[in-house]
Amino acid sequence: MNLDTCLSHLPRAYPGPGGAVAVLRGSEVLARHAWGYANAERRIPFTPASLFRVCSITKQFTCAAMLDAFPDPALLDGDVRAMLPGLAGLVPGALHLAHNQSGLRDYWAVAMLHGSPVEAPFGDAEAARVLRGTTSLHFAPGSRYSYVNQNFRILSDILAARAGRDFATLLRERVLHPAGMGSAILAADTRALPDGSEGYEGNVASGFRPAENRILWTGDAGLAASLDDMIAWERFIDTTRDAPDGLYRRLSAPVHFADGAPAPYGFGLGRGEEFGRAITGHGGALRGWRSHRLHMAAERLSVVVLFNHFGDAASAALDLLAAALGESRPTPEPRPALPTWLGAYRDPESGLAVRFDATQDGRVRLRFGHGPEMLEPAEDGSAGNGRTQVFPRDGTLIMARPQENFSTTLQPAPLGQSGSIGGQYRCAELDATLTITEAGGVAYGGFGGFLGQGRMELLEPIAQDLWALPCPRALDHTPPGDWTLDITRDAGGAATGITLGCWLARGLRYQRV
């Protein structure tokens, strides 16, 4: 498929109120295309000048501002410690934060444990209280990867404090203006954009409606930029590509874990490979917004995709990349038989449930991390997707996730019925509660804390004394994943406590009140 054909297919392949895309080779714009509406109710067209919430793409700009101001980010390690006064023992440094190796629990996931309603306000006061309440990590800094939004909020707060100016001004002076991003702004308040651009929930079948967001973002996801602004960023990347101190060159430099293993994420950028060439990039998302940008340095090729709906912006970016390269995206080959190890397991390190089941098209669905993953079965009895590999070895089942520097031998979850789990449980570390009811023989659970009382959700039994509390909607663009509830009992069989967590926030202990 050539580039023109790909562009014409995008609005139907990824339907929604509107979108905008760009493809560049070097500084030449091969495609600059927008369609639909930035605000369907007010009939404001989506144009290359429309402001757009690029969300987590902001993280690379925060790191760019940090590297511009502090070429050695380790100088900020003491500032990081001061931002986490309750944290005993090991404290992450600035580079751990920039590489998502901090070991902190994600604050939007933790906010759900504090009872936050989905569309609740979450601003400076709420963020500060969650940060001050941090007293432990869920892994040692530098040893693992886990996506943590407040890593970049902390960095932006430190930069602002050091400069004695707000982060919006700092970001504009150090990165946006030098890159020629004339209309880009830090739009921290997610309720509205100044030009009226809107993000939408829903789909073609159910219809689209304006999405409600009330988070206050800074260096984690607060940037608003137009397609033309993003084109300027990609041009800036190309024109500075050979400069030894070029910002993007430094952002995309190789990074490692503490044990020397290569890390596929650093300075707010993911590193990967497509069509046999290395790429760097990042996605962005909030309720109603999806974006993705990627850069293939060997080809001097960049792609930007902006959707004001839930379309798969990452997939659309790969469609455009393939068209620009004259390549074809791989088509699935006939699949071998499903592996025999499907079922429920437990990861002994994180304490989380690991569930494998079959999809209708013959793949394996894994429920463990941030969201469900699809694994392709192989003839040797393994299954994988390039990020996660699951394989039997010597009578055990191994799950390896190299992008997180993580490998584990899974424990089969014991089958059988659970006893009663109803009651109220309290997490002393968070000063938060979990209430479980068993009215009518059906278990429901809901969180409570300083942010309010969360929804009661129907619990899903996984195995004996192992449950999932679904979190289908949360403050952030996607839920943190199902919460695992691992029940402990006394000698008489009464439930006394719960070890609770998800991949973004693990290892929290609740005691029955």
Short mmCIF file of C-alpha atoms in Angstrom, two decimals:
data_model
loop_
_atom_site.label_atom_id
_atom_site.label_comp_id
_atom_site.label_asym_id
_atom_site.label_seq_id
_atom_site.Cartn_x
_atom_site.Cartn_y
_atom_site.Cartn_z
CA MET A 1 0.00 0.00 0.00
CA ASN A 2 1.47 3.36 -0.97
CA LEU A 3 1.33 6.40 1.29
CA ASP A 4 -1.56 8.12 -0.50
CA THR A 5 -3.69 4.97 -0.34
CA CYS A 6 -2.84 4.50 3.34
CA LEU A 7 -3.87 8.09 4.11
CA SER A 8 -7.20 7.64 2.36
CA HIS A 9 -7.92 4.44 4.34
CA LEU A 10 -7.12 5.79 7.81
CA PRO A 11 -10.44 7.55 8.59
CA ARG A 12 -12.38 4.34 7.91
CA ALA A 13 -9.82 1.97 9.40
CA TYR A 14 -9.74 4.01 12.63
CA PRO A 15 -13.16 5.70 12.73
CA GLY A 16 -13.94 8.54 15.09
CA PRO A 17 -14.68 12.26 15.24
CA GLY A 18 -11.34 13.35 13.80
CA GLY A 19 -7.63 12.83 13.32
CA ALA A 20 -4.40 14.24 11.98
CA VAL A 21 -1.22 12.52 10.78
CA ALA A 22 2.17 13.46 9.41
CA VAL A 23 5.05 11.58 7.78
CA LEU A 24 8.49 13.15 7.31
CA ARG A 25 11.69 11.97 5.68
CA GLY A 26 14.49 14.19 6.87
CA SER A 27 12.99 17.66 7.01
CA GLU A 28 10.71 16.99 4.04
CA VAL A 29 7.02 16.58 4.86
CA LEU A 30 5.72 13.59 2.87
CA ALA A 31 2.23 13.79 4.38
CA ARG A 32 0.39 16.41 6.44
CA HIS A 33 -3.23 15.36 6.62
CA ALA A 34 -6.21 16.08 8.90
CA TRP A 35 -9.87 15.06 8.74
CA GLY A 36 -13.10 15.26 10.69
CA TYR A 37 -13.79 17.46 13.68
CA ALA A 38 -11.77 18.67 16.65
CA ASN A 39 -15.15 19.44 18.24
CA ALA A 40 -18.11 17.74 16.59
CA GLU A 41 -20.75 19.57 18.66
CA ARG A 42 -19.38 23.01 17.81
CA ARG A 43 -18.42 21.89 14.26
CA ILE A 44 -14.80 22.96 14.68
CA PRO A 45 -12.78 21.16 11.97
CA PHE A 46 -9.71 19.13 12.90
CA THR A 47 -6.81 20.88 11.13
CA PRO A 48 -3.01 20.65 11.38
CA ALA A 49 -3.21 23.74 13.63
CA SER A 50 -5.73 22.23 16.10
CA LEU A 51 -4.38 21.81 19.61
CA PHE A 52 -4.20 18.21 20.77
CA ARG A 53 -3.40 16.55 24.08
CA VAL A 54 -0.32 14.48 23.27
CA CYS A 55 -0.41 13.18 26.87
CA SER A 56 2.52 10.88 27.71
CA ILE A 57 4.52 12.00 24.68
CA THR A 58 5.18 14.91 27.10
CA LYS A 59 7.62 12.71 29.02
CA GLN A 60 10.39 13.02 26.42
CA PHE A 61 9.99 16.82 26.46
CA THR A 62 10.32 16.85 30.26
CA CYS A 63 13.51 14.82 29.96
CA ALA A 64 14.74 17.14 27.19
CA ALA A 65 14.26 20.13 29.50
CA MET A 66 16.11 18.27 32.27
CA LEU A 67 19.07 17.36 30.03
CA ASP A 68 19.25 20.91 28.68
CA ALA A 69 19.37 22.38 32.18
CA PHE A 70 21.33 19.56 33.89
CA PRO A 71 23.53 17.54 31.50
CA ASP A 72 24.31 15.33 34.52
CA PRO A 73 20.87 14.53 36.00
CA ALA A 74 22.50 12.89 39.02
CA LEU A 75 22.87 16.42 40.39
CA LEU A 76 19.11 16.23 41.08
CA ASP A 77 19.24 13.06 43.19
CA GLY A 78 19.07 15.01 46.45
CA ASP A 79 16.02 16.89 45.16
CA VAL A 80 14.32 13.56 44.43
CA ARG A 81 14.98 12.40 47.98
CA ALA A 82 13.49 15.63 49.34
CA MET A 83 10.32 15.02 47.29
CA LEU A 84 9.85 11.61 48.95
CA PRO A 85 10.27 12.37 52.68
CA GLY A 86 8.49 9.23 53.89
CA LEU A 87 10.55 6.78 51.85
CA ALA A 88 12.94 4.78 54.01
CA GLY A 89 15.94 2.89 52.70
CA LEU A 90 16.80 3.03 49.01
CA VAL A 91 15.60 6.14 47.18
CA PRO A 92 15.59 6.35 43.36
CA GLY A 93 17.74 8.92 41.59
CA ALA A 94 16.74 11.25 38.77
CA LEU A 95 17.89 8.81 36.08
CA HIS A 96 15.83 6.02 37.64
CA LEU A 97 12.81 8.29 37.29
CA ALA A 98 13.61 9.25 33.69
CA HIS A 99 14.01 5.58 32.72
CA ASN A 100 10.90 4.31 34.61
CA GLN A 101 13.15 2.24 36.88
CA SER A 102 12.26 4.05 40.12
CA GLY A 103 10.37 1.28 41.93
CA LEU A 104 7.62 3.75 42.88
CA ARG A 105 3.99 2.69 42.60
CA ASP A 106 2.11 4.69 39.95
CA TYR A 107 0.16 7.45 41.65
CA TRP A 108 -2.94 7.19 39.48
CA ALA A 109 -3.16 3.49 40.30
CA VAL A 110 -2.69 4.26 44.00
CA ALA A 111 -5.36 6.98 43.73
CA MET A 112 -7.91 4.25 42.93
CA LEU A 113 -6.94 2.52 46.20
CA HIS A 114 -7.73 5.80 47.96
CA GLY A 115 -11.30 5.58 46.66
CA SER A 116 -11.07 8.07 43.80
CA PRO A 117 -14.13 8.21 41.56
CA VAL A 118 -13.26 7.88 37.88
CA GLU A 119 -13.94 11.50 36.88
CA ALA A 120 -12.79 13.02 40.18
CA PRO A 121 -10.44 16.02 40.35
CA PHE A 122 -6.81 15.05 40.87
CA GLY A 123 -4.59 18.10 41.18
CA ASP A 124 -1.54 19.39 43.01
CA ALA A 125 -2.92 18.76 46.50
CA GLU A 126 -3.97 15.18 45.76
CA ALA A 127 -0.69 14.40 43.98
CA ALA A 128 1.37 15.86 46.83
CA ARG A 129 -0.49 13.78 49.42
CA VAL A 130 0.05 10.54 47.48
CA LEU A 131 3.75 11.36 47.06
CA ARG A 132 4.19 12.24 50.73
CA GLY A 133 2.54 8.94 51.65
CA THR A 134 5.17 6.88 49.82
CA THR A 135 6.98 4.76 52.41
CA SER A 136 8.14 1.76 50.33
CA LEU A 137 9.03 0.68 46.80
CA HIS A 138 7.81 -2.39 44.97
CA PHE A 139 11.28 -3.14 43.56
CA ALA A 140 14.82 -1.84 44.09
CA PRO A 141 15.63 1.22 41.93
CA GLY A 142 17.32 0.24 38.69
CA SER A 143 16.43 -3.46 38.90
CA ARG A 144 13.14 -3.47 36.97
CA TYR A 145 10.97 -1.41 34.64
CA SER A 146 7.48 -0.27 35.56
CA TYR A 147 5.58 2.64 34.03
CA VAL A 148 5.18 5.37 36.66
CA ASN A 149 3.64 8.69 35.68
CA GLN A 150 4.73 10.62 38.76
CA ASN A 151 8.39 9.93 37.91
CA PHE A 152 8.06 12.73 35.38
CA ARG A 153 5.87 14.93 37.55
CA ILE A 154 8.59 14.81 40.20
CA LEU A 155 11.23 15.76 37.63
CA SER A 156 9.18 18.70 36.32
CA ASP A 157 8.50 19.94 39.87
CA ILE A 158 12.21 19.76 40.68
CA LEU A 159 13.17 21.64 37.50
CA ALA A 160 10.63 24.38 38.25
CA ALA A 161 11.85 24.73 41.83
CA ARG A 162 15.48 24.86 40.74
CA ALA A 163 14.74 27.53 38.11
CA GLY A 164 12.39 29.54 40.29
CA ARG A 165 9.83 29.57 37.48
CA ASP A 166 6.79 27.49 36.58
CA PHE A 167 7.40 24.42 34.46
CA ALA A 168 5.31 25.78 31.58
CA THR A 169 7.74 28.70 31.15
CA LEU A 170 10.77 26.47 31.57
CA LEU A 171 9.52 23.97 29.00
CA ARG A 172 8.72 26.72 26.51
CA GLU A 173 12.11 28.42 26.85
CA ARG A 174 14.32 25.33 26.88
CA VAL A 175 12.56 23.03 24.41
CA LEU A 176 9.41 24.23 22.65
CA HIS A 177 10.66 27.54 21.26
CA PRO A 178 14.11 26.23 20.22
CA ALA A 179 12.30 23.42 18.37
CA GLY A 180 9.96 25.86 16.60
CA MET A 181 6.83 24.54 18.31
CA GLY A 182 5.12 27.91 18.30
CA SER A 183 1.62 26.97 19.48
CA ALA A 184 2.53 24.15 21.89
CA ILE A 185 1.68 24.84 25.53
CA LEU A 186 1.60 23.09 28.88
CA ALA A 187 -2.16 22.60 29.18
CA ALA A 188 -2.12 21.14 32.69
CA ASP A 189 -5.89 21.29 33.27
CA THR A 190 -7.37 18.40 31.29
CA ARG A 191 -10.94 19.73 31.38
CA ALA A 192 -10.63 21.85 28.22
CA LEU A 193 -8.25 23.23 25.58
CA PRO A 194 -8.23 26.94 24.66
CA ASP A 195 -9.19 26.38 21.01
CA GLY A 196 -12.17 24.14 21.86
CA SER A 197 -10.66 20.83 20.72
CA GLU A 198 -12.40 17.91 22.40
CA GLY A 199 -11.63 14.25 23.09
CA TYR A 200 -14.33 11.59 22.72
CA GLU A 201 -15.32 8.35 24.41
CA GLY A 202 -17.33 5.63 22.70
CA ASN A 203 -17.26 3.90 19.35
CA VAL A 204 -19.17 3.68 16.10
CA ALA A 205 -21.66 1.15 17.48
CA SER A 206 -22.54 3.03 20.68
CA GLY A 207 -21.84 6.55 19.45
CA PHE A 208 -19.27 9.11 20.56
CA ARG A 209 -19.61 11.55 23.47
CA PRO A 210 -17.23 14.15 24.90
CA ALA A 211 -14.92 12.61 27.47
CA GLU A 212 -14.77 14.06 30.97
CA ASN A 213 -11.31 14.52 32.51
CA ARG A 214 -10.35 16.46 35.62
CA ILE A 215 -6.70 15.55 36.20
CA LEU A 216 -4.05 18.24 36.53
CA TRP A 217 -0.97 17.22 34.60
CA THR A 218 2.54 18.66 34.43
CA GLY A 219 5.70 16.95 33.21
CA ASP A 220 4.04 13.55 33.09
CA ALA A 221 1.49 14.27 30.35
CA GLY A 222 0.51 17.96 30.20
CA LEU A 223 1.72 19.05 26.75
CA ALA A 224 -0.81 20.25 24.16
CA ALA A 225 0.53 20.58 20.63
CA SER A 226 -0.81 20.76 17.11
CA LEU A 227 0.21 18.51 14.25
CA ASP A 228 2.29 21.41 12.93
CA ASP A 229 4.04 21.65 16.29
CA MET A 230 4.87 17.95 16.14
CA ILE A 231 6.14 18.35 12.58
CA ALA A 232 8.46 21.06 13.93
CA TRP A 233 9.70 18.64 16.61
CA GLU A 234 10.48 15.95 14.04
CA ARG A 235 12.33 18.51 11.88
CA PHE A 236 14.29 19.65 14.93
CA ILE A 237 15.28 16.03 15.57
CA ASP A 238 16.55 15.68 12.01
CA THR A 239 18.44 18.98 11.82
CA THR A 240 20.26 18.26 15.11
CA ARG A 241 20.87 14.57 14.42
CA ASP A 242 24.66 14.89 14.01
CA ALA A 243 25.26 17.34 16.85
CA PRO A 244 27.14 15.54 19.68
CA ASP A 245 25.04 17.37 22.27
CA GLY A 246 21.79 17.26 20.26
CA LEU A 247 18.82 16.83 22.58
CA TYR A 248 17.19 13.92 20.78
CA ARG A 249 20.51 12.17 20.30
CA ARG A 250 20.98 12.27 24.06
CA LEU A 251 17.36 11.27 24.75
CA SER A 252 17.66 8.21 22.52
CA ALA A 253 21.09 7.07 23.76
CA PRO A 254 21.24 3.47 25.06
CA VAL A 255 20.24 2.92 28.69
CA HIS A 256 20.67 -0.08 30.97
CA PHE A 257 19.40 -1.68 34.14
CA ALA A 258 21.60 -1.85 37.24
CA ASP A 259 22.79 -5.36 36.28
CA GLY A 260 23.97 -4.12 32.87
CA ALA A 261 21.07 -5.55 30.86
CA PRO A 262 19.90 -3.23 28.07
CA ALA A 263 16.73 -1.30 28.90
CA PRO A 264 14.18 -0.64 26.13
CA TYR A 265 12.95 2.57 27.78
CA GLY A 266 14.79 5.71 28.78
CA PHE A 267 14.37 9.48 28.99
CA GLY A 268 10.66 9.22 28.17
CA LEU A 269 11.26 7.21 24.99
CA GLY A 270 10.65 3.58 24.11
CA ARG A 271 13.26 1.78 22.03
CA GLY A 272 12.29 -1.00 19.68
CA GLU A 273 12.55 -2.39 16.17
CA GLU A 274 10.20 -2.41 13.19
CA PHE A 275 10.86 -3.76 9.71
CA GLY A 276 14.39 -4.67 10.78
CA ARG A 277 15.37 -1.14 11.81
CA ALA A 278 15.67 0.50 15.22
CA ILE A 279 12.97 2.98 16.20
CA THR A 280 12.35 5.31 19.12
CA GLY A 281 9.01 6.75 20.09
CA HIS A 282 6.15 6.97 22.54
CA GLY A 283 2.39 6.91 22.70
CA GLY A 284 0.05 9.18 24.56
CA ALA A 285 -3.46 8.62 25.87
CA LEU A 286 -6.15 10.07 28.08
CA ARG A 287 -9.85 9.39 28.12
CA GLY A 288 -10.87 10.57 24.64
CA TRP A 289 -7.34 11.06 23.23
CA ARG A 290 -4.83 8.75 21.53
CA SER A 291 -1.51 9.73 19.95
CA HIS A 292 1.71 8.12 18.80
CA ARG A 293 4.98 9.27 17.34
CA LEU A 294 7.97 7.26 16.20
CA HIS A 295 11.34 7.98 14.60
CA MET A 296 13.49 5.63 12.49
CA ALA A 297 16.91 7.25 12.57
CA ALA A 298 18.48 5.01 9.91
CA GLU A 299 15.89 6.19 7.37
CA ARG A 300 15.53 9.72 8.82
CA LEU A 301 11.82 8.88 8.91
CA SER A 302 9.23 10.16 11.40
CA VAL A 303 5.51 9.44 11.84
CA VAL A 304 2.96 11.30 14.00
CA VAL A 305 -0.64 10.18 14.61
CA LEU A 306 -3.24 12.17 16.60
CA PHE A 307 -6.78 10.80 17.24
CA ASN A 308 -9.37 12.56 19.42
CA HIS A 309 -11.01 9.18 20.09
CA PHE A 310 -10.01 5.66 21.17
CA GLY A 311 -8.55 4.55 17.82
CA ASP A 312 -5.33 2.53 17.90
CA ALA A 313 -2.85 5.31 17.15
CA ALA A 314 0.17 2.99 17.48
CA SER A 315 -1.22 0.62 14.85
CA ALA A 316 -2.02 3.54 12.55
CA ALA A 317 1.56 4.80 12.95
CA LEU A 318 2.89 1.40 11.87
CA ASP A 319 0.54 1.44 8.85
CA LEU A 320 2.02 4.79 7.80
CA LEU A 321 5.58 3.68 8.51
CA ALA A 322 5.13 0.58 6.35
CA ALA A 323 3.66 2.66 3.52
CA ALA A 324 6.52 5.17 3.69
CA LEU A 325 9.08 2.35 3.57
CA GLY A 326 7.27 0.43 0.83
CA GLU A 327 6.93 -2.51 3.21
CA SER A 328 3.96 -4.65 4.20
CA ARG A 329 2.93 -5.29 7.77
CA PRO A 330 3.24 -9.00 8.58
CA THR A 331 0.11 -11.10 8.20
CA PRO A 332 -0.62 -13.88 10.73
CA GLU A 333 0.40 -17.37 9.63
CA PRO A 334 -1.67 -20.47 10.49
CA ARG A 335 -1.38 -21.01 14.22
CA PRO A 336 -0.28 -24.26 15.86
CA ALA A 337 -2.34 -25.93 18.56
CA LEU A 338 -2.80 -24.08 21.81
CA PRO A 339 -0.32 -24.97 24.57
CA THR A 340 -1.41 -27.34 27.30
CA TRP A 341 -0.47 -25.03 30.18
CA LEU A 342 -3.42 -22.60 30.00
CA GLY A 343 -4.92 -21.77 33.38
CA ALA A 344 -4.28 -19.72 36.51
CA TYR A 345 -0.90 -19.15 38.14
CA ARG A 346 0.74 -16.85 40.65
CA ASP A 347 3.97 -14.91 40.27
CA PRO A 348 5.93 -15.41 43.52
CA GLU A 349 7.90 -12.14 43.20
CA SER A 350 5.05 -9.71 42.63
CA GLY A 351 2.30 -11.79 44.26
CA LEU A 352 0.08 -11.17 41.24
CA ALA A 353 -2.25 -13.60 39.53
CA VAL A 354 -1.22 -14.71 36.04
CA ARG A 355 -4.05 -16.01 33.88
CA PHE A 356 -3.89 -17.64 30.46
CA ASP A 357 -6.93 -18.50 28.35
CA ALA A 358 -7.68 -19.09 24.68
CA THR A 359 -9.15 -16.56 22.27
CA GLN A 360 -11.55 -17.45 19.48
CA ASP A 361 -8.85 -16.92 16.85
CA GLY A 362 -6.44 -19.41 18.46
CA ARG A 363 -4.20 -17.06 20.42
CA VAL A 364 -3.41 -17.03 24.14
CA ARG A 365 -4.69 -14.15 26.26
CA LEU A 366 -2.45 -13.21 29.18
CA ARG A 367 -3.86 -11.19 32.07
CA PHE A 368 -1.04 -9.97 34.28
CA GLY A 369 0.27 -6.52 33.42
CA HIS A 370 -1.23 -3.15 32.59
CA GLY A 371 -3.78 -4.73 30.25
CA PRO A 372 -4.51 -8.05 28.52
CA GLU A 373 -1.80 -9.22 26.11
CA MET A 374 -2.21 -11.54 23.14
CA LEU A 375 0.44 -14.24 22.73
CA GLU A 376 1.07 -16.27 19.60
CA PRO A 377 1.43 -20.02 20.25
CA ALA A 378 4.47 -21.82 18.81
CA GLU A 379 5.12 -25.42 17.79
CA ASP A 380 7.44 -26.00 20.76
CA GLY A 381 4.64 -25.36 23.28
CA SER A 382 5.64 -21.78 24.06
CA ALA A 383 3.75 -18.56 23.35
CA GLY A 384 4.94 -14.99 22.96
CA ASN A 385 4.53 -11.59 21.37
CA GLY A 386 7.99 -10.05 21.24
CA ARG A 387 7.58 -8.49 24.69
CA THR A 388 6.49 -11.48 26.76
CA GLN A 389 7.60 -15.08 26.30
CA VAL A 390 6.03 -18.03 28.17
CA PHE A 391 7.56 -21.49 27.89
CA PRO A 392 7.69 -24.80 29.78
CA ARG A 393 11.05 -25.90 31.22
CA ASP A 394 11.82 -28.97 33.31
CA GLY A 395 8.22 -29.39 34.45
CA THR A 396 7.78 -25.69 35.30
CA LEU A 397 6.39 -22.69 33.41
CA ILE A 398 8.62 -19.66 32.87
CA MET A 399 7.37 -16.18 31.98
CA ALA A 400 10.03 -13.75 30.72
CA ARG A 401 9.45 -10.04 30.13
CA PRO A 402 12.88 -8.71 29.08
CA GLN A 403 11.63 -5.15 28.57
CA GLU A 404 11.02 -5.09 32.33
CA ASN A 405 14.21 -7.05 33.19
CA PHE A 406 11.88 -9.61 34.70
CA SER A 407 11.67 -13.40 34.54
CA THR A 408 9.77 -15.70 36.89
CA THR A 409 8.87 -19.33 37.47
CA LEU A 410 5.10 -19.34 37.79
CA GLN A 411 3.35 -21.21 40.58
CA PRO A 412 0.12 -23.04 39.66
CA ALA A 413 -2.76 -21.47 41.56
CA PRO A 414 -4.50 -24.00 43.83
CA LEU A 415 -7.94 -25.01 42.62
CA GLY A 416 -10.88 -25.13 44.97
CA GLN A 417 -13.49 -22.94 46.60
CA SER A 418 -12.59 -20.04 48.85
CA GLY A 419 -14.13 -19.56 52.26
CA SER A 420 -15.76 -16.32 53.34
CA ILE A 421 -13.77 -13.15 52.60
CA GLY A 422 -16.37 -10.52 53.54
CA GLY A 423 -15.37 -7.66 55.82
CA GLN A 424 -13.35 -4.49 55.93
CA TYR A 425 -9.58 -4.47 55.47
CA ARG A 426 -7.12 -1.64 56.04
CA CYS A 427 -3.73 -0.87 54.50
CA ALA A 428 -1.66 0.92 57.16
CA GLU A 429 0.90 2.11 54.60
CA LEU A 430 -1.74 3.96 52.56
CA ASP A 431 -4.23 4.62 55.36
CA ALA A 432 -6.85 3.24 52.96
CA THR A 433 -9.54 0.57 53.16
CA LEU A 434 -10.98 -2.26 51.11
CA THR A 435 -14.57 -3.31 51.81
CA ILE A 436 -15.78 -6.72 50.64
CA THR A 437 -19.44 -7.76 50.84
CA GLU A 438 -21.00 -11.15 50.15
CA ALA A 439 -24.66 -10.27 49.87
CA GLY A 440 -26.63 -13.00 48.15
CA GLY A 441 -23.56 -15.21 48.00
CA VAL A 442 -21.80 -12.94 45.51
CA ALA A 443 -18.62 -11.07 46.46
CA TYR A 444 -18.13 -7.37 45.67
CA GLY A 445 -15.23 -5.10 46.63
CA GLY A 446 -14.58 -1.39 46.76
CA PHE A 447 -11.75 0.89 47.89
CA GLY A 448 -11.94 3.88 50.23
CA GLY A 449 -9.56 6.57 51.40
CA PHE A 450 -8.88 10.30 51.42
CA LEU A 451 -10.21 10.63 47.84
CA GLY A 452 -13.61 9.13 48.63
CA GLN A 453 -15.40 5.82 48.19
CA GLY A 454 -14.79 3.95 44.96
CA ARG A 455 -17.31 1.84 43.07
CA MET A 456 -18.22 -1.59 44.36
CA GLU A 457 -17.09 -4.08 41.70
CA LEU A 458 -18.03 -7.73 41.24
CA LEU A 459 -15.03 -9.83 42.29
CA GLU A 460 -13.83 -12.57 39.97
CA PRO A 461 -12.70 -15.84 41.59
CA ILE A 462 -9.42 -17.07 40.09
CA ALA A 463 -8.43 -19.95 42.36
CA GLN A 464 -8.61 -20.87 46.03
CA ASP A 465 -8.18 -17.63 48.01
CA LEU A 466 -7.07 -15.80 44.87
CA TRP A 467 -9.44 -13.17 43.45
CA ALA A 468 -9.44 -10.34 40.95
CA LEU A 469 -11.06 -6.97 41.61
CA PRO A 470 -11.74 -5.50 38.14
CA CYS A 471 -10.87 -1.87 37.48
CA PRO A 472 -12.51 -1.24 34.08
CA ARG A 473 -12.36 2.56 34.44
CA ALA A 474 -9.83 4.69 36.27
CA LEU A 475 -8.43 8.24 36.44
CA ASP A 476 -5.92 7.55 33.68
CA HIS A 477 -6.69 6.57 30.07
CA THR A 478 -6.76 2.85 30.79
CA PRO A 479 -7.22 0.97 34.06
CA PRO A 480 -4.15 -0.16 35.99
CA GLY A 481 -5.19 -3.77 35.35
CA ASP A 482 -7.23 -6.09 37.54
CA TRP A 483 -6.20 -5.94 41.19
CA THR A 484 -5.05 -9.30 42.58
CA LEU A 485 -6.42 -10.16 46.03
CA ASP A 486 -4.36 -12.91 47.70
CA ILE A 487 -6.19 -13.96 50.89
CA THR A 488 -4.46 -15.15 54.07
CA ARG A 489 -6.27 -17.06 56.84
CA ASP A 490 -5.67 -17.99 60.45
CA ALA A 491 -5.56 -21.53 61.84
CA GLY A 492 -9.35 -21.49 62.16
CA GLY A 493 -9.83 -20.64 58.50
CA ALA A 494 -10.95 -17.02 58.98
CA ALA A 495 -9.69 -14.46 56.48
CA THR A 496 -7.22 -12.19 58.29
CA GLY A 497 -5.55 -10.22 55.53
CA ILE A 498 -5.02 -9.58 51.84
CA THR A 499 -1.90 -8.95 49.80
CA LEU A 500 -3.12 -6.65 47.05
CA GLY A 501 -1.58 -5.27 43.90
CA CYS A 502 -1.49 -4.79 40.16
CA TRP A 503 1.56 -4.48 37.93
CA LEU A 504 1.72 -0.70 38.47
CA ALA A 505 1.32 -0.92 42.27
CA ARG A 506 2.19 -4.19 43.91
CA GLY A 507 2.85 -5.74 47.28
CA LEU A 508 0.43 -3.78 49.50
CA ARG A 509 -0.71 -5.50 52.70
CA TYR A 510 -4.26 -5.11 54.04
CA GLN A 511 -5.26 -6.41 57.49
CA ARG A 512 -8.81 -7.28 58.41
CA VAL A 513 -10.34 -4.72 60.76
#
